[in-house]
Coordinates of C-alpha atoms in Angstrom, one line a residue:
M1348 CA -19.9 -5.1 -23.9
P1349 CA -16.8 -2.8 -24.0
A1350 CA -14.3 -3.3 -26.8
D1351 CA -11.1 -5.2 -26.0
S1352 CA -9.1 -1.9 -26.4
D1353 CA -11.2 0.0 -23.9
D1354 CA -9.0 1.1 -21.0
V1355 CA -9.6 0.3 -17.3
P1356 CA -11.8 3.1 -15.8
P1357 CA -9.5 5.7 -14.2
D1358 CA -11.7 5.8 -11.1
A1359 CA -10.9 2.1 -10.4
W1360 CA -7.3 3.1 -9.4
S1361 CA -6.0 -0.3 -10.5
G1362 CA -2.6 0.6 -11.7
V1363 CA -3.4 -1.3 -14.9
H1364 CA -4.0 -0.2 -18.5
R1365 CA -5.6 -2.0 -21.5
G1366 CA -5.1 -1.4 -25.2
P1367 CA -2.1 -0.1 -27.1
L1368 CA 1.1 0.9 -25.2
R1369 CA 1.3 4.7 -24.7
V1370 CA 3.9 7.3 -23.9
G1371 CA 4.6 7.5 -20.1
E1372 CA 3.7 3.8 -19.5
W1373 CA 6.2 1.3 -18.0
V1374 CA 6.8 -1.9 -19.9
R1375 CA 8.8 -5.0 -19.1
L1376 CA 11.3 -6.5 -21.6
V1377 CA 12.5 -10.1 -21.1
D1378 CA 15.2 -11.7 -23.2
A1379 CA 15.7 -15.3 -24.1
K1380 CA 17.8 -15.9 -21.0
G1381 CA 15.1 -14.5 -18.7
R1382 CA 16.9 -11.2 -18.1
K1383 CA 14.4 -8.4 -17.3
H1384 CA 14.4 -4.7 -18.0
N1385 CA 11.7 -2.2 -17.0
I1386 CA 11.5 1.0 -19.1
C1387 CA 9.3 4.0 -19.2
L1388 CA 8.2 4.7 -22.8
E1389 CA 9.2 8.1 -24.2
A1390 CA 8.8 9.2 -27.8
G1391 CA 12.0 9.4 -29.7
K1392 CA 14.2 7.6 -27.1
T1393 CA 16.2 4.4 -27.6
F1394 CA 16.8 1.7 -25.0
H1395 CA 20.3 0.1 -25.2
T1396 CA 21.2 -3.4 -24.0
N1397 CA 24.2 -5.6 -24.5
R1398 CA 22.3 -7.0 -27.5
G1399 CA 21.9 -3.6 -29.2
G1400 CA 19.3 -0.9 -29.0
M1401 CA 15.6 -0.6 -29.7
S1402 CA 13.5 2.5 -30.3
H1403 CA 10.7 3.3 -27.9
D1404 CA 8.7 4.4 -31.0
D1405 CA 8.6 0.8 -32.2
L1406 CA 6.8 -0.2 -29.0
I1407 CA 4.4 2.8 -28.6
G1408 CA 1.0 2.1 -30.1
R1409 CA 1.2 -1.7 -30.2
E1410 CA -0.8 -4.1 -28.1
E1411 CA 1.3 -5.7 -25.3
G1412 CA 2.4 -9.3 -25.7
F1413 CA 4.7 -9.1 -28.8
T1414 CA 8.4 -9.7 -29.5
V1415 CA 10.8 -6.9 -30.5
T1416 CA 14.2 -7.4 -32.1
S1417 CA 17.1 -5.2 -31.1
T1418 CA 19.7 -3.8 -33.6
S1419 CA 22.0 -6.7 -32.8
G1420 CA 19.4 -9.4 -33.2
G1421 CA 18.3 -9.9 -29.5
E1422 CA 14.7 -10.8 -29.1
Y1423 CA 12.7 -9.4 -26.2
L1424 CA 9.1 -10.1 -25.0
V1425 CA 7.2 -6.9 -24.3
F1426 CA 4.4 -6.8 -21.7
R1427 CA 3.1 -4.3 -19.1
P1428 CA 4.6 -5.4 -15.7
L1429 CA 2.3 -7.2 -13.3
L1430 CA 2.1 -5.9 -9.7
S1431 CA 4.1 -8.9 -8.6
E1432 CA 6.8 -8.1 -11.1
F1433 CA 6.8 -4.4 -10.3
V1434 CA 7.4 -4.8 -6.6
V1435 CA 10.5 -7.1 -6.9
S1436 CA 12.2 -4.7 -9.3
M1437 CA 11.2 -1.3 -8.0
P1438 CA 13.7 1.0 -6.2
R1439 CA 14.1 0.1 -2.5
G1440 CA 14.7 2.0 0.6
A1441 CA 13.9 -1.0 2.8
A1442 CA 13.3 -4.7 2.0
V1443 CA 10.0 -5.3 0.3
V1444 CA 7.2 -7.7 1.3
Y1445 CA 7.5 -10.3 -1.4
P1446 CA 4.4 -11.2 -3.5
K1447 CA 3.9 -14.6 -1.9
D1448 CA 3.6 -12.9 1.5
A1449 CA 1.5 -9.9 0.3
A1450 CA -0.9 -12.4 -1.2
Q1451 CA -1.1 -14.3 2.1
I1452 CA -1.7 -11.0 4.0
V1453 CA -4.5 -9.9 1.6
A1454 CA -6.2 -13.3 1.9
M1455 CA -5.6 -14.3 5.5
A1456 CA -6.1 -10.8 7.0
D1457 CA -9.2 -10.6 4.8
I1458 CA -8.5 -7.2 3.2
F1459 CA -11.8 -6.3 1.5
P1460 CA -13.0 -3.5 -0.7
G1461 CA -13.9 -0.5 1.4
A1462 CA -11.8 -1.6 4.4
D1463 CA -10.0 0.8 6.7
V1464 CA -6.5 -0.6 6.9
V1465 CA -3.5 0.7 8.9
E1466 CA 0.0 -0.4 8.2
A1467 CA 3.4 0.2 9.8
G1468 CA 6.0 0.6 8.4
V1469 CA 5.6 1.4 4.8
G1470 CA 9.1 0.2 3.8
S1471 CA 9.4 0.7 0.0
G1472 CA 5.7 0.6 -0.6
A1473 CA 5.4 -3.0 -2.0
L1474 CA 2.7 -4.1 0.4
T1475 CA 1.0 -0.7 0.2
C1476 CA 0.3 -1.3 -3.5
S1477 CA -1.4 -4.6 -2.7
L1478 CA -3.4 -3.1 0.1
L1479 CA -4.6 -0.2 -2.0
R1480 CA -5.6 -2.7 -4.8
A1481 CA -7.6 -4.7 -2.3
V1482 CA -9.4 -1.8 -0.5
G1483 CA -10.2 0.0 -3.7
P1484 CA -10.8 3.8 -4.0
H1485 CA -13.6 3.6 -1.4
G1486 CA -11.5 2.1 1.3
R1487 CA -8.6 3.7 3.2
V1488 CA -5.0 2.7 3.8
T1489 CA -3.1 4.8 6.4
S1490 CA 0.6 4.0 6.4
F1491 CA 2.9 5.0 9.3
E1492 CA 6.7 5.2 8.7
R1493 CA 9.3 6.4 11.1
R1494 CA 12.1 7.2 8.6
E1495 CA 11.5 10.0 6.1
E1496 CA 13.9 8.5 3.5
F1497 CA 11.8 5.3 3.4
A1498 CA 8.6 7.3 3.1
D1499 CA 10.0 9.2 0.1
V1500 CA 10.9 6.0 -1.7
A1501 CA 7.5 4.4 -0.9
R1502 CA 5.7 7.5 -2.1
R1503 CA 7.5 7.5 -5.5
N1504 CA 6.9 3.7 -6.0
V1505 CA 3.2 3.9 -5.1
H1506 CA 2.7 6.9 -7.3
Q1507 CA 4.6 5.3 -10.2
F1508 CA 2.5 2.1 -10.0
F1509 CA -0.8 3.8 -9.9
G1510 CA 0.2 6.4 -12.5
V1511 CA -0.2 9.4 -10.4
A1512 CA 2.1 11.4 -12.6
D1513 CA -0.4 10.9 -15.5
R1514 CA -3.2 12.5 -13.4
P1515 CA -2.4 16.2 -13.0
D1516 CA -5.6 16.7 -11.0
A1517 CA -4.7 14.0 -8.4
A1518 CA -2.3 14.5 -5.5
G1519 CA -2.1 10.7 -5.1
H1520 CA -4.3 7.6 -4.6
P1521 CA -7.5 8.8 -3.0
A1522 CA -7.5 6.0 -0.5
W1523 CA -3.9 6.4 0.8
E1524 CA -2.5 8.6 3.5
L1525 CA 1.2 8.4 4.4
R1526 CA 2.2 9.7 7.9
L1527 CA 5.6 10.2 9.3
G1528 CA 5.8 8.9 12.9
D1529 CA 5.5 5.9 15.3
L1530 CA 2.2 4.0 15.1
A1531 CA 2.4 3.3 18.8
E1532 CA 2.2 7.0 19.5
E1533 CA 0.4 8.5 16.5
L1534 CA -2.5 6.1 16.1
P1535 CA -3.9 6.5 19.7
A1536 CA -3.5 10.2 19.5
S1537 CA -5.5 10.3 16.2
G1538 CA -8.5 8.4 17.7
Q1539 CA -8.7 6.6 14.3
R1540 CA -10.7 3.3 14.2
C1541 CA -9.9 0.6 11.6
D1542 CA -10.8 -2.9 10.4
R1543 CA -7.2 -4.3 9.9
I1544 CA -3.8 -3.4 11.2
I1545 CA -0.6 -4.8 9.4
L1546 CA 2.6 -4.5 11.3
D1547 CA 5.8 -4.9 9.3
M1548 CA 8.4 -3.5 11.8
L1549 CA 11.3 -4.5 14.1
A1550 CA 9.3 -4.6 17.3
P1551 CA 5.6 -5.1 16.5
W1552 CA 4.8 -6.1 20.2
E1553 CA 5.2 -2.4 21.1
C1554 CA 2.1 -1.6 19.0
V1555 CA -0.3 -4.3 20.5
D1556 CA -2.0 -1.8 22.9
A1557 CA -2.4 0.8 20.2
A1558 CA -3.7 -1.9 17.8
A1559 CA -6.3 -3.1 20.4
A1560 CA -7.5 0.4 21.0
A1561 CA -7.9 1.2 17.2
L1562 CA -9.4 -2.1 15.9
R1563 CA -13.1 -2.5 15.7
P1564 CA -14.5 -5.7 17.3
G1565 CA -13.8 -8.6 14.9
G1566 CA -10.9 -6.7 13.3
I1567 CA -7.6 -8.4 12.6
V1568 CA -4.0 -7.6 13.5
C1569 CA -1.4 -9.1 11.3
A1570 CA 2.4 -9.1 12.0
Y1571 CA 5.1 -9.8 9.5
V1572 CA 8.3 -10.7 11.3
A1573 CA 11.6 -12.2 10.1
T1574 CA 13.0 -14.1 13.0
T1575 CA 11.8 -16.7 15.5
T1576 CA 12.6 -14.4 18.5
Q1577 CA 10.4 -11.7 17.0
L1578 CA 7.7 -14.3 16.4
S1579 CA 7.7 -15.5 20.0
R1580 CA 7.8 -12.1 21.5
F1581 CA 4.8 -10.9 19.4
M1582 CA 2.7 -13.9 20.0
E1583 CA 3.2 -13.9 23.7
T1584 CA 2.5 -10.2 24.0
V1585 CA -0.8 -10.7 22.1
R1586 CA -1.7 -13.7 24.4
I1587 CA -1.1 -11.8 27.6
H1588 CA -3.0 -8.8 26.3
G1589 CA -6.2 -10.7 26.6
G1590 CA -8.2 -8.7 24.1
F1591 CA -7.4 -11.0 21.1
T1592 CA -8.1 -14.5 20.0
E1593 CA -5.3 -17.1 20.1
P1594 CA -2.7 -15.8 17.6
Q1595 CA -2.0 -18.1 14.6
A1596 CA 1.5 -18.2 13.0
W1597 CA 2.7 -19.7 9.7
E1598 CA 5.1 -19.2 6.8
S1599 CA 4.8 -20.0 3.2
L1600 CA 7.5 -21.5 0.9
V1601 CA 7.2 -21.4 -2.9
R1602 CA 9.0 -23.8 -5.2
D1603 CA 8.8 -23.8 -8.9
W1604 CA 9.0 -27.0 -11.1
H1605 CA 11.0 -27.8 -14.2
V1606 CA 8.7 -29.6 -16.7
E1607 CA 10.1 -30.9 -20.1
G1608 CA 8.6 -34.1 -21.4
L1609 CA 9.6 -36.8 -18.9
A1610 CA 12.1 -34.5 -17.1
V1611 CA 9.8 -33.4 -14.3
R1612 CA 11.5 -32.3 -11.1
P1613 CA 11.6 -29.4 -8.6
G1614 CA 13.4 -26.3 -9.7
H1615 CA 16.9 -25.7 -8.4
K1616 CA 15.9 -22.4 -6.9
M1617 CA 13.0 -21.6 -4.6
I1618 CA 11.7 -18.7 -2.5
G1619 CA 12.1 -20.2 0.9
H1620 CA 11.8 -18.3 4.2
T1621 CA 11.1 -14.6 3.9
A1622 CA 9.1 -14.0 7.1
F1623 CA 6.6 -15.4 9.5
L1624 CA 3.0 -14.1 9.5
V1625 CA 0.8 -13.9 12.6
T1626 CA -2.8 -13.0 12.8
A1627 CA -5.3 -12.6 15.7
R1628 CA -8.8 -11.1 15.9
R1629 CA -10.0 -8.4 18.2
M1630 CA -12.5 -9.4 20.8
A1631 CA -15.4 -7.0 21.8
P1632 CA -14.6 -4.6 24.7
G1633 CA -14.6 -6.4 28.0
E1634 CA -14.7 -9.9 26.4
R1635 CA -11.9 -12.5 26.6
A1636 CA -11.3 -15.6 24.4
P1637 CA -11.5 -18.9 26.2
L1638 CA -8.2 -20.1 27.5
K1639 CA -6.4 -22.8 25.6
R1640 CA -7.1 -26.3 27.0
R1641 CA -3.8 -27.7 25.7
R1642 CA -1.0 -27.4 28.2
P1643 CA 2.2 -25.9 27.1
A1644 CA 5.1 -28.2 26.2
P1645 CA 7.4 -29.1 29.2
G1646 CA 10.0 -26.4 29.5
A1647 CA 8.2 -24.0 27.1
Y1648 CA 8.2 -21.3 29.9
G1649 CA 11.2 -22.7 31.8
E1650 CA 14.1 -20.9 33.3
D1651 CA 15.7 -20.1 29.9
Y1652 CA 12.5 -18.3 28.7
T1653 CA 12.7 -14.5 29.4
G1654 CA 9.8 -13.2 27.3
P1655 CA 6.1 -12.3 28.3
R1656 CA 4.5 -15.1 30.3
P1657 CA 0.8 -16.1 30.1
S1658 CA -1.0 -15.9 33.4
D1659 CA -1.7 -19.7 33.4
A1660 CA 2.0 -20.6 32.6
E1661 CA 4.0 -21.9 35.6
S1662 CA 7.0 -19.9 36.6
P1663 CA 10.3 -21.8 36.9
A1664 CA 10.2 -21.3 40.7
S1665 CA 6.7 -22.7 41.1
A1666 CA 7.6 -25.7 38.9
E1667 CA 10.6 -26.4 41.1
D1668 CA 8.6 -26.2 44.3
A1669 CA 6.0 -28.6 42.9
S1670 CA 8.7 -31.1 42.0
E1671 CA 10.0 -31.0 45.6

């Protein structure tokens, strides 16, 4: 068995280290009030807070999970940051996919080691880190991003988390390719096939045809959308396409709890709505999923509805004629 101090093998590309803290690593300092600071360890440097300073040299060489005292008596816990902690504090070009949603995507879209995954857009790289962790060095994640400034931020964040700067022989994570461009245009032109497609963008319905063409039979498309109008438009577009199973939509809400003796109650803060998630599976070429037997609710596709309309949904005009 390896010793406790043995590091994670570099070829695992986990973004995690074991053993003593070393120069160039990021650590997370948390004070008694829960305030957090992420710092990169450099020999000879001092980190200053409102509770005084602390020398990096006092941290380097120690096993994580200890308390350090600043020059003014402030106590700080010292750990390496978890992925979930890194992504909520990293520099942002665009809003990040929060850990609760990234975990749902990895689980419910069944991202597996060795998978070929396509994502658009890359945002600040938060979801990309989770996808790369899940596919491993033998998989592939291809990220499409329209805006160069977002791509630059995401590249720096992903490289920082996976320690690319510490690997002079590596241009980046071996499973990752970042492309500037629109997935709806670039993916069909590339002829690339994939197992999973994750759409985190303003108008994911514009990519349904491209996703259908690229996904292998049984593959999964997953959309991450913020509003109910986006949710409706995407789901109806997937339905009328005909090459996918019935799309499933949900959201997750996370609430912490305060527990002290008999004082057990929900926390005052919670991570409520961040986005809706939608998944559907790709049918084999030429195959269609059975139509839903449940009739739509009255008025679901009435005169106020202006989005895509399933072929079996009555138009407002035909419903009016039937009532006469």
